[in-house]
Amino acid sequence: MNFLKTAGTVVKSTFTSSGLEKPEYEVVAKHDGYEERHYAASKWVSTKSKGMKLEDASRKSFFKLFDYIQGKNAKEQKIDMTAPVATLIEPGAGPNCESTFTMSFFVPPSNSTDTPEPTNPDLFLQTWPAQTFFVRQFGGFTSDEKWLEHAKSLGECLTGKEKFHEQFYYTAGYDSPFKLFGRTNEVWFLKKEEEQAKE
């Protein structure tokens, strides 16, 4: 919660819980406990860090990305805040090993063809291909424990039913830290395409 409060102080006027551009997707199927979504190709600005806790990694990563959209880029151009803030989590090999966290802001379509290059060497631009995710949605404020709980629940729902990449998952947060009710959070597992599943 400390990180959320700190972040909220900075982004109150920019990051609201409604009216933000989001990646384009279509719902392929709805199931008990999750839905399958196909996302169009999209561009993101990202930064990678290592650590034991998502909240600690998020604190540093968020402000690097926020500075970028506020104009600390090669064109000194401001870019609209979008949603969600997505974080790829690659868990460490053991309980006492650091995980790798890649936090990303979605680049709005109006900036996707001529996206300003980051000036911070810790940031980089990514183009995500069209891909399919299995998504579990939940409300409330989050914590490392809650993210992990919902990722495990989603993994249990998928096991034996779907082909998915089990070695990593994504968290996705949609709301301003000021929004107290009706919050939207998601965990995503990437679907294995048929040709990948056969490898």
Coordinates of C-alpha atoms in Angstrom, one line a residue, residues 6 24 34 37 46 55 69 76 82 101 103 111-112 139 141 147 154 156-157 159 164 166 174 186-187:
T6 CA 3.3 7.3 -3.3
E24 CA -7.5 -4.1 -28.5
Y34 CA -11.3 -17.3 -16.5
R37 CA -8.8 -13.3 -25.1
S46 CA 9.1 -1.5 -20.8
E55 CA 5.9 -4.4 -5.0
I69 CA 5.5 9.3 -20.9
E76 CA 10.6 15.4 -25.2
T82 CA -3.0 4.0 -20.7
F101 CA 10.0 -8.4 -13.4
M103 CA 6.9 -3.8 -16.3
N111 CA 2.1 7.1 -30.8
S112 CA 2.7 3.6 -32.1
G139 CA -11.1 -6.7 -7.5
F141 CA -6.2 -3.6 -3.7
W147 CA -1.2 -11.7 -7.2
L154 CA -5.9 -19.5 -12.7
E156 CA -5.3 -24.7 -11.5
C157 CA -8.3 -23.8 -13.7
T159 CA -4.2 -27.4 -16.0
F164 CA -0.3 -22.5 -21.7
E166 CA 3.5 -22.3 -17.0
Y174 CA -6.1 -0.9 -14.4
E186 CA -6.0 -9.4 -13.8
V187 CA -3.5 -12.2 -14.1

